[in-house]
Amino acid sequence: DIQMTQSPSSLSASVGDRVTITCRASQGINNYIAWYQQKPGKGPKLLIYAASTLQLGVPSRFSGSGSGTDFTLAISSLQPEDVAVYYCQKYYGAPPTFGQGTKVEIK
Amino acid sequence: EVQLVESGGGLVQPGGSLRLSCAASGFSFSSYSMHWVRQAPGKGLEYVSAIGHTGDRTYYADSVKGRFTISRDNSKNTLYLQMGSLRAEDMAVYYCTREMGNWQYYDFWGQGTLVTVSS
């Protein structure tokens, strides 16, 4: 199975900072990656699919990039409501697999 | 508005069985493949099982193959997960998810239902 390695596992940043989270696939997955945001006690919310396509309704401060094995989720200006755990997920081949998650906090 | 509402979770002894349900509304349920994804307490997300929109194709993670059965009733807009031979490592919140665009990622998730496996 293709493994997804996400980093960092946690980060703390100030409101307004640019934040980046990376996800590396153990083999090439083209651009078949999605990113989710999960707030405490809730189901995850789709942010980005196909590596860089923003899901409808998601604020434009979120962006995704990458292809092949290395991918990035960026938040251009961190807001208090962005406190959450973020997961990447590959959907190239079976089974779909998730990264370990990145917990984002406000400094 | 798309809604996915899971139910059926609870406390079960090791080796026991449980059936989860997911009531779907706000979209054409019979047009979408559906999945179950779980999350152990304090842990990450894990794919469990998937079913095609007509119910004719089913898929399972190796960790649950032979113990869990996914099914759906399109007349009732409901997804099911029959879980058997439950183990401590099956303890998790189970989410019902809608597959987006025939790709195995998820544009809608339910709120989850907790399955606790303990004696």
PDB file of C-alpha atoms in Angstrom:
ATOM      1  CA  ASP A   1       0.000   0.000   0.000  1.00  0.00           C
ATOM      2  CA  ILE A   2       1.072   3.591  -0.629  1.00  0.00           C
ATOM      3  CA  GLN A   3       1.900   5.385   2.602  1.00  0.00           C
ATOM      4  CA  MET A   4       1.281   9.062   3.262  1.00  0.00           C
ATOM      5  CA  THR A   5       3.706  10.858   5.602  1.00  0.00           C
ATOM      6  CA  GLN A   6       2.480  14.201   6.875  1.00  0.00           C
ATOM      7  CA  SER A   7       4.550  16.862   8.628  1.00  0.00           C
ATOM      8  CA  PRO A   8       4.754  18.500  11.026  1.00  0.00           C
ATOM      9  CA  SER A   9       2.566  16.619  13.493  1.00  0.00           C
ATOM     10  CA  SER A  10       1.713  19.926  15.148  1.00  0.00           C
ATOM     11  CA  LEU A  11       2.431  23.607  14.783  1.00  0.00           C
ATOM     12  CA  SER A  12       1.706  26.832  16.579  1.00  0.00           C
ATOM     13  CA  ALA A  13       1.519  30.125  14.707  1.00  0.00           C
ATOM     14  CA  SER A  14       0.219  33.648  15.174  1.00  0.00           C
ATOM     15  CA  VAL A  15      -2.936  35.042  13.645  1.00  0.00           C
ATOM     16  CA  GLY A  16      -2.062  36.337  10.187  1.00  0.00           C
ATOM     17  CA  ASP A  17       0.920  34.028   9.693  1.00  0.00           C
ATOM     18  CA  ARG A  18       1.374  31.869   6.618  1.00  0.00           C
ATOM     19  CA  VAL A  19       1.234  28.196   7.542  1.00  0.00           C
ATOM     20  CA  THR A  20       2.286  25.215   5.433  1.00  0.00           C
ATOM     21  CA  ILE A  21       1.713  21.501   5.930  1.00  0.00           C
ATOM     22  CA  THR A  22       3.397  18.887   3.779  1.00  0.00           C
ATOM     23  CA  CYS A  23       2.432  15.394   2.759  1.00  0.00           C
ATOM     24  CA  ARG A  24       4.752  12.917   1.047  1.00  0.00           C
ATOM     25  CA  ALA A  25       3.576   9.776  -0.734  1.00  0.00           C
ATOM     26  CA  SER A  26       5.733   6.635  -0.698  1.00  0.00           C
ATOM     27  CA  GLN A  27       5.287   6.445  -4.465  1.00  0.00           C
ATOM     28  CA  GLY A  28       3.897   8.713  -7.151  1.00  0.00           C
ATOM     29  CA  ILE A  29       0.180   9.450  -6.962  1.00  0.00           C
ATOM     30  CA  ASN A  30      -0.100  11.999  -9.786  1.00  0.00           C
ATOM     31  CA  ASN A  31      -2.338  14.695  -8.272  1.00  0.00           C
ATOM     32  CA  TYR A  32      -4.795  12.353  -6.545  1.00  0.00           C
ATOM     33  CA  ILE A  33      -4.682  13.948  -3.119  1.00  0.00           C
ATOM     34  CA  ALA A  34      -7.317  15.615  -0.955  1.00  0.00           C
ATOM     35  CA  TRP A  35      -6.988  17.721   2.188  1.00  0.00           C
ATOM     36  CA  TYR A  36      -9.466  17.823   5.095  1.00  0.00           C
ATOM     37  CA  GLN A  37      -9.967  19.971   8.167  1.00  0.00           C
ATOM     38  CA  GLN A  38     -11.318  18.387  11.352  1.00  0.00           C
ATOM     39  CA  LYS A  39     -12.498  20.412  14.326  1.00  0.00           C
ATOM     40  CA  PRO A  40     -13.027  18.784  17.741  1.00  0.00           C
ATOM     41  CA  GLY A  41     -16.079  16.547  17.924  1.00  0.00           C
ATOM     42  CA  LYS A  42     -16.887  16.948  14.230  1.00  0.00           C
ATOM     43  CA  GLY A  43     -16.505  14.953  11.055  1.00  0.00           C
ATOM     44  CA  PRO A  44     -13.786  16.141   8.668  1.00  0.00           C
ATOM     45  CA  LYS A  45     -14.528  18.804   6.060  1.00  0.00           C
ATOM     46  CA  LEU A  46     -13.158  18.621   2.521  1.00  0.00           C
ATOM     47  CA  LEU A  47     -10.929  21.599   1.711  1.00  0.00           C
ATOM     48  CA  ILE A  48      -9.043  20.678  -1.444  1.00  0.00           C
ATOM     49  CA  TYR A  49      -9.086  17.861  -4.003  1.00  0.00           C
ATOM     50  CA  ALA A  50      -6.982  17.026  -7.036  1.00  0.00           C
ATOM     51  CA  ALA A  51      -4.059  18.571  -5.132  1.00  0.00           C
ATOM     52  CA  SER A  52      -5.042  22.177  -5.806  1.00  0.00           C
ATOM     53  CA  THR A  53      -8.791  22.503  -6.483  1.00  0.00           C
ATOM     54  CA  LEU A  54     -10.582  24.389  -3.741  1.00  0.00           C
ATOM     55  CA  GLN A  55     -13.873  22.828  -2.651  1.00  0.00           C
ATOM     56  CA  LEU A  56     -16.897  25.122  -3.007  1.00  0.00           C
ATOM     57  CA  GLY A  57     -17.324  27.404  -0.008  1.00  0.00           C
ATOM     58  CA  VAL A  58     -13.778  27.024   1.312  1.00  0.00           C
ATOM     59  CA  PRO A  59     -12.042  30.371   1.970  1.00  0.00           C
ATOM     60  CA  SER A  60      -9.453  31.396  -0.583  1.00  0.00           C
ATOM     61  CA  ARG A  61      -6.730  31.653   2.091  1.00  0.00           C
ATOM     62  CA  PHE A  62      -6.459  27.853   1.746  1.00  0.00           C
ATOM     63  CA  SER A  63      -4.454  26.533  -1.186  1.00  0.00           C
ATOM     64  CA  GLY A  64      -2.873  23.278  -2.286  1.00  0.00           C
ATOM     65  CA  SER A  65       0.041  22.436  -4.529  1.00  0.00           C
ATOM     66  CA  GLY A  66       2.246  19.581  -5.630  1.00  0.00           C
ATOM     67  CA  SER A  67       2.283  16.561  -7.886  1.00  0.00           C
ATOM     68  CA  GLY A  68       3.858  13.132  -7.875  1.00  0.00           C
ATOM     69  CA  THR A  69       5.016  12.480  -4.324  1.00  0.00           C
ATOM     70  CA  ASP A  70       5.253  15.860  -2.579  1.00  0.00           C
ATOM     71  CA  PHE A  71       2.275  18.021  -1.677  1.00  0.00           C
ATOM     72  CA  THR A  72       1.590  21.126   0.369  1.00  0.00           C
ATOM     73  CA  LEU A  73      -1.440  22.672   2.042  1.00  0.00           C
ATOM     74  CA  ALA A  74      -1.009  26.379   2.767  1.00  0.00           C
ATOM     75  CA  ILE A  75      -3.048  28.813   4.817  1.00  0.00           C
ATOM     76  CA  SER A  76      -2.023  32.267   3.652  1.00  0.00           C
ATOM     77  CA  SER A  77      -3.200  34.153   6.735  1.00  0.00           C
ATOM     78  CA  LEU A  78      -4.040  32.014   9.751  1.00  0.00           C
ATOM     79  CA  GLN A  79      -7.348  32.828  11.436  1.00  0.00           C
ATOM     80  CA  PRO A  80      -8.642  31.739  14.870  1.00  0.00           C
ATOM     81  CA  GLU A  81     -11.312  29.580  13.208  1.00  0.00           C
ATOM     82  CA  ASP A  82      -8.582  27.589  11.426  1.00  0.00           C
ATOM     83  CA  VAL A  83      -7.594  25.858  14.672  1.00  0.00           C
ATOM     84  CA  ALA A  84      -8.113  22.203  13.775  1.00  0.00           C
ATOM     85  CA  VAL A  85      -6.384  19.008  12.711  1.00  0.00           C
ATOM     86  CA  TYR A  86      -5.603  18.760   8.999  1.00  0.00           C
ATOM     87  CA  TYR A  87      -5.307  15.485   7.093  1.00  0.00           C
ATOM     88  CA  CYS A  88      -4.097  14.626   3.631  1.00  0.00           C
ATOM     89  CA  GLN A  89      -5.561  11.627   1.798  1.00  0.00           C
ATOM     90  CA  LYS A  90      -4.434   9.889  -1.361  1.00  0.00           C
ATOM     91  CA  TYR A  91      -7.043   8.373  -3.659  1.00  0.00           C
ATOM     92  CA  TYR A  92      -4.740   6.898  -6.292  1.00  0.00           C
ATOM     93  CA  GLY A  93      -5.230   3.136  -6.151  1.00  0.00           C
ATOM     94  CA  ALA A  94      -6.799   1.179  -3.348  1.00  0.00           C
ATOM     95  CA  PRO A  95      -7.112   1.564  -0.460  1.00  0.00           C
ATOM     96  CA  PRO A  96      -7.518   5.281   0.110  1.00  0.00           C
ATOM     97  CA  THR A  97      -5.083   6.237   2.874  1.00  0.00           C
ATOM     98  CA  PHE A  98      -4.670   9.241   5.125  1.00  0.00           C
ATOM     99  CA  GLY A  99      -1.709  11.066   6.582  1.00  0.00           C
ATOM    100  CA  GLN A 100      -1.278  11.062  10.344  1.00  0.00           C
ATOM    101  CA  GLY A 101      -2.662  14.580  10.749  1.00  0.00           C
ATOM    102  CA  THR A 102      -1.291  18.002  11.669  1.00  0.00           C
ATOM    103  CA  LYS A 103      -2.681  19.858  14.652  1.00  0.00           C
ATOM    104  CA  VAL A 104      -2.733  23.625  14.072  1.00  0.00           C
ATOM    105  CA  GLU A 105      -2.924  25.957  17.070  1.00  0.00           C
ATOM    106  CA  ILE A 106      -2.774  29.685  17.635  1.00  0.00           C
ATOM    107  CA  LYS A 107       0.302  31.022  19.416  1.00  0.00           C
TER     108      LYS A 107
ATOM    109  CA  GLU B   1     -28.834  20.315   2.286  1.00  0.00           C
ATOM    110  CA  VAL B   2     -26.840  17.086   2.299  1.00  0.00           C
ATOM    111  CA  GLN B   3     -27.119  15.252   5.596  1.00  0.00           C
ATOM    112  CA  LEU B   4     -25.578  11.976   6.739  1.00  0.00           C
ATOM    113  CA  VAL B   5     -26.722  10.781  10.154  1.00  0.00           C
ATOM    114  CA  GLU B   6     -25.083   7.710  11.670  1.00  0.00           C
ATOM    115  CA  SER B   7     -26.618   5.592  14.405  1.00  0.00           C
ATOM    116  CA  GLY B   8     -26.213   2.206  16.027  1.00  0.00           C
ATOM    117  CA  GLY B   9     -22.976   2.689  17.909  1.00  0.00           C
ATOM    118  CA  GLY B  10     -22.571   1.613  21.500  1.00  0.00           C
ATOM    119  CA  LEU B  11     -20.807  -0.706  23.908  1.00  0.00           C
ATOM    120  CA  VAL B  12     -20.176  -4.261  22.756  1.00  0.00           C
ATOM    121  CA  GLN B  13     -18.071  -7.073  24.172  1.00  0.00           C
ATOM    122  CA  PRO B  14     -15.076  -8.463  22.299  1.00  0.00           C
ATOM    123  CA  GLY B  15     -16.303 -11.023  19.808  1.00  0.00           C
ATOM    124  CA  GLY B  16     -19.707  -9.376  19.607  1.00  0.00           C
ATOM    125  CA  SER B  17     -21.639  -7.832  16.732  1.00  0.00           C
ATOM    126  CA  LEU B  18     -23.152  -4.465  15.949  1.00  0.00           C
ATOM    127  CA  ARG B  19     -24.926  -2.892  12.981  1.00  0.00           C
ATOM    128  CA  LEU B  20     -24.378   0.727  12.102  1.00  0.00           C
ATOM    129  CA  SER B  21     -26.788   2.718   9.964  1.00  0.00           C
ATOM    130  CA  CYS B  22     -26.397   5.969   8.059  1.00  0.00           C
ATOM    131  CA  ALA B  23     -29.516   7.858   7.005  1.00  0.00           C
ATOM    132  CA  ALA B  24     -28.865  10.058   3.979  1.00  0.00           C
ATOM    133  CA  SER B  25     -30.908  13.030   2.829  1.00  0.00           C
ATOM    134  CA  GLY B  26     -30.653  16.093   0.604  1.00  0.00           C
ATOM    135  CA  PHE B  27     -29.220  14.304  -2.431  1.00  0.00           C
ATOM    136  CA  SER B  28     -29.889  11.430  -4.792  1.00  0.00           C
ATOM    137  CA  PHE B  29     -28.520   8.653  -2.571  1.00  0.00           C
ATOM    138  CA  SER B  30     -28.774   5.957  -5.235  1.00  0.00           C
ATOM    139  CA  SER B  31     -26.396   7.902  -7.497  1.00  0.00           C
ATOM    140  CA  TYR B  32     -23.416   7.888  -5.152  1.00  0.00           C
ATOM    141  CA  SER B  33     -20.910   5.356  -3.894  1.00  0.00           C
ATOM    142  CA  MET B  34     -20.648   5.498  -0.119  1.00  0.00           C
ATOM    143  CA  HIS B  35     -17.882   4.687   2.349  1.00  0.00           C
ATOM    144  CA  TRP B  36     -17.258   4.089   6.031  1.00  0.00           C
ATOM    145  CA  VAL B  37     -14.178   5.700   7.592  1.00  0.00           C
ATOM    146  CA  ARG B  38     -13.235   5.288  11.247  1.00  0.00           C
ATOM    147  CA  GLN B  39     -11.160   7.129  13.813  1.00  0.00           C
ATOM    148  CA  ALA B  40      -9.859   5.470  16.951  1.00  0.00           C
ATOM    149  CA  PRO B  41      -9.856   7.710  20.060  1.00  0.00           C
ATOM    150  CA  GLY B  42      -7.185  10.375  19.682  1.00  0.00           C
ATOM    151  CA  LYS B  43      -5.947   8.833  16.426  1.00  0.00           C
ATOM    152  CA  GLY B  44      -6.111   9.505  12.694  1.00  0.00           C
ATOM    153  CA  LEU B  45      -8.534   8.463   9.977  1.00  0.00           C
ATOM    154  CA  GLU B  46      -8.752   4.950   8.535  1.00  0.00           C
ATOM    155  CA  TYR B  47     -10.725   3.740   5.517  1.00  0.00           C
ATOM    156  CA  VAL B  48     -12.986   0.815   6.409  1.00  0.00           C
ATOM    157  CA  SER B  49     -15.261  -0.101   3.509  1.00  0.00           C
ATOM    158  CA  ALA B  50     -16.961   1.154   0.349  1.00  0.00           C
ATOM    159  CA  ILE B  51     -19.995   0.232  -1.730  1.00  0.00           C
ATOM    160  CA  GLY B  52     -20.958   1.163  -5.277  1.00  0.00           C
ATOM    161  CA  HIS B  53     -24.086   3.170  -5.945  1.00  0.00           C
ATOM    162  CA  THR B  54     -26.166   0.101  -6.882  1.00  0.00           C
ATOM    163  CA  GLY B  55     -24.679  -2.058  -4.138  1.00  0.00           C
ATOM    164  CA  ASP B  56     -23.160  -4.532  -6.566  1.00  0.00           C
ATOM    165  CA  ARG B  57     -19.534  -3.683  -5.741  1.00  0.00           C
ATOM    166  CA  THR B  58     -18.103  -3.735  -2.242  1.00  0.00           C
ATOM    167  CA  TYR B  59     -14.596  -3.144  -0.901  1.00  0.00           C
ATOM    168  CA  TYR B  60     -12.970  -3.646   2.475  1.00  0.00           C
ATOM    169  CA  ALA B  61      -9.808  -2.722   4.296  1.00  0.00           C
ATOM    170  CA  ASP B  62      -7.694  -5.784   5.073  1.00  0.00           C
ATOM    171  CA  SER B  63      -8.199  -5.099   8.788  1.00  0.00           C
ATOM    172  CA  VAL B  64     -11.964  -5.788   8.584  1.00  0.00           C
ATOM    173  CA  LYS B  65     -12.237  -8.182   5.633  1.00  0.00           C
ATOM    174  CA  GLY B  66     -14.285 -11.235   6.518  1.00  0.00           C
ATOM    175  CA  ARG B  67     -15.682  -9.617   9.684  1.00  0.00           C
ATOM    176  CA  PHE B  68     -17.574  -6.562   8.397  1.00  0.00           C
ATOM    177  CA  THR B  69     -20.240  -6.346   5.680  1.00  0.00           C
ATOM    178  CA  ILE B  70     -21.295  -3.139   3.984  1.00  0.00           C
ATOM    179  CA  SER B  71     -24.715  -2.841   2.360  1.00  0.00           C
ATOM    180  CA  ARG B  72     -27.262  -0.251   1.329  1.00  0.00           C
ATOM    181  CA  ASP B  73     -31.001   0.107   0.800  1.00  0.00           C
ATOM    182  CA  ASN B  74     -31.556   2.733  -1.868  1.00  0.00           C
ATOM    183  CA  SER B  75     -35.319   2.648  -1.271  1.00  0.00           C
ATOM    184  CA  LYS B  76     -34.661   3.818   2.289  1.00  0.00           C
ATOM    185  CA  ASN B  77     -31.666   6.083   1.520  1.00  0.00           C
ATOM    186  CA  THR B  78     -29.706   4.176   4.131  1.00  0.00           C
ATOM    187  CA  LEU B  79     -26.181   2.762   4.335  1.00  0.00           C
ATOM    188  CA  TYR B  80     -25.269  -0.050   6.719  1.00  0.00           C
ATOM    189  CA  LEU B  81     -22.198  -1.613   8.250  1.00  0.00           C
ATOM    190  CA  GLN B  82     -22.651  -5.002   9.880  1.00  0.00           C
ATOM    191  CA  MET B  83     -19.702  -5.574  12.193  1.00  0.00           C
ATOM    192  CA  GLY B  84     -18.870  -8.986  13.650  1.00  0.00           C
ATOM    193  CA  SER B  85     -16.093 -10.628  15.675  1.00  0.00           C
ATOM    194  CA  LEU B  86     -15.351  -7.216  17.117  1.00  0.00           C
ATOM    195  CA  ARG B  87     -11.937  -6.560  18.615  1.00  0.00           C
ATOM    196  CA  ALA B  88     -10.545  -3.876  20.899  1.00  0.00           C
ATOM    197  CA  GLU B  89      -8.801  -2.312  17.909  1.00  0.00           C
ATOM    198  CA  ASP B  90     -12.180  -1.775  16.195  1.00  0.00           C
ATOM    199  CA  MET B  91     -13.114   0.753  18.864  1.00  0.00           C
ATOM    200  CA  ALA B  92     -13.556   4.054  17.066  1.00  0.00           C
ATOM    201  CA  VAL B  93     -15.898   6.723  15.832  1.00  0.00           C
ATOM    202  CA  TYR B  94     -17.350   5.477  12.556  1.00  0.00           C
ATOM    203  CA  TYR B  95     -18.135   8.053   9.898  1.00  0.00           C
ATOM    204  CA  CYS B  96     -20.426   7.632   6.926  1.00  0.00           C
ATOM    205  CA  THR B  97     -19.049   9.485   3.910  1.00  0.00           C
ATOM    206  CA  ARG B  98     -20.169  10.338   0.393  1.00  0.00           C
ATOM    207  CA  GLU B  99     -17.731   9.650  -2.415  1.00  0.00           C
ATOM    208  CA  MET B 100     -17.232  12.600  -4.726  1.00  0.00           C
ATOM    209  CA  GLY B 101     -17.283  12.239  -8.479  1.00  0.00           C
ATOM    210  CA  ASN B 102     -16.404   8.535  -8.691  1.00  0.00           C
ATOM    211  CA  TRP B 103     -13.090   9.215  -6.959  1.00  0.00           C
ATOM    212  CA  GLN B 104     -12.358   7.833  -3.527  1.00  0.00           C
ATOM    213  CA  TYR B 105     -12.390  11.062  -1.610  1.00  0.00           C
ATOM    214  CA  TYR B 106     -15.262  12.493   0.382  1.00  0.00           C
ATOM    215  CA  ASP B 107     -17.238  15.687   0.001  1.00  0.00           C
ATOM    216  CA  PHE B 108     -19.623  15.037   2.899  1.00  0.00           C
ATOM    217  CA  TRP B 109     -19.166  13.327   6.253  1.00  0.00           C
ATOM    218  CA  GLY B 110     -21.606  12.482   9.004  1.00  0.00           C
ATOM    219  CA  GLN B 111     -21.063  13.404  12.642  1.00  0.00           C
ATOM    220  CA  GLY B 112     -19.983   9.858  13.474  1.00  0.00           C
ATOM    221  CA  THR B 113     -21.129   7.150  15.860  1.00  0.00           C
ATOM    222  CA  LEU B 114     -18.908   5.722  18.598  1.00  0.00           C
ATOM    223  CA  VAL B 115     -18.304   2.003  18.870  1.00  0.00           C
ATOM    224  CA  THR B 116     -16.769   0.892  22.145  1.00  0.00           C
ATOM    225  CA  VAL B 117     -15.425  -2.662  22.388  1.00  0.00           C
ATOM    226  CA  SER B 118     -14.833  -3.663  25.972  1.00  0.00           C
ATOM    227  CA  SER B 119     -15.696  -6.394  28.443  1.00  0.00           C
TER     228      SER B 119
END
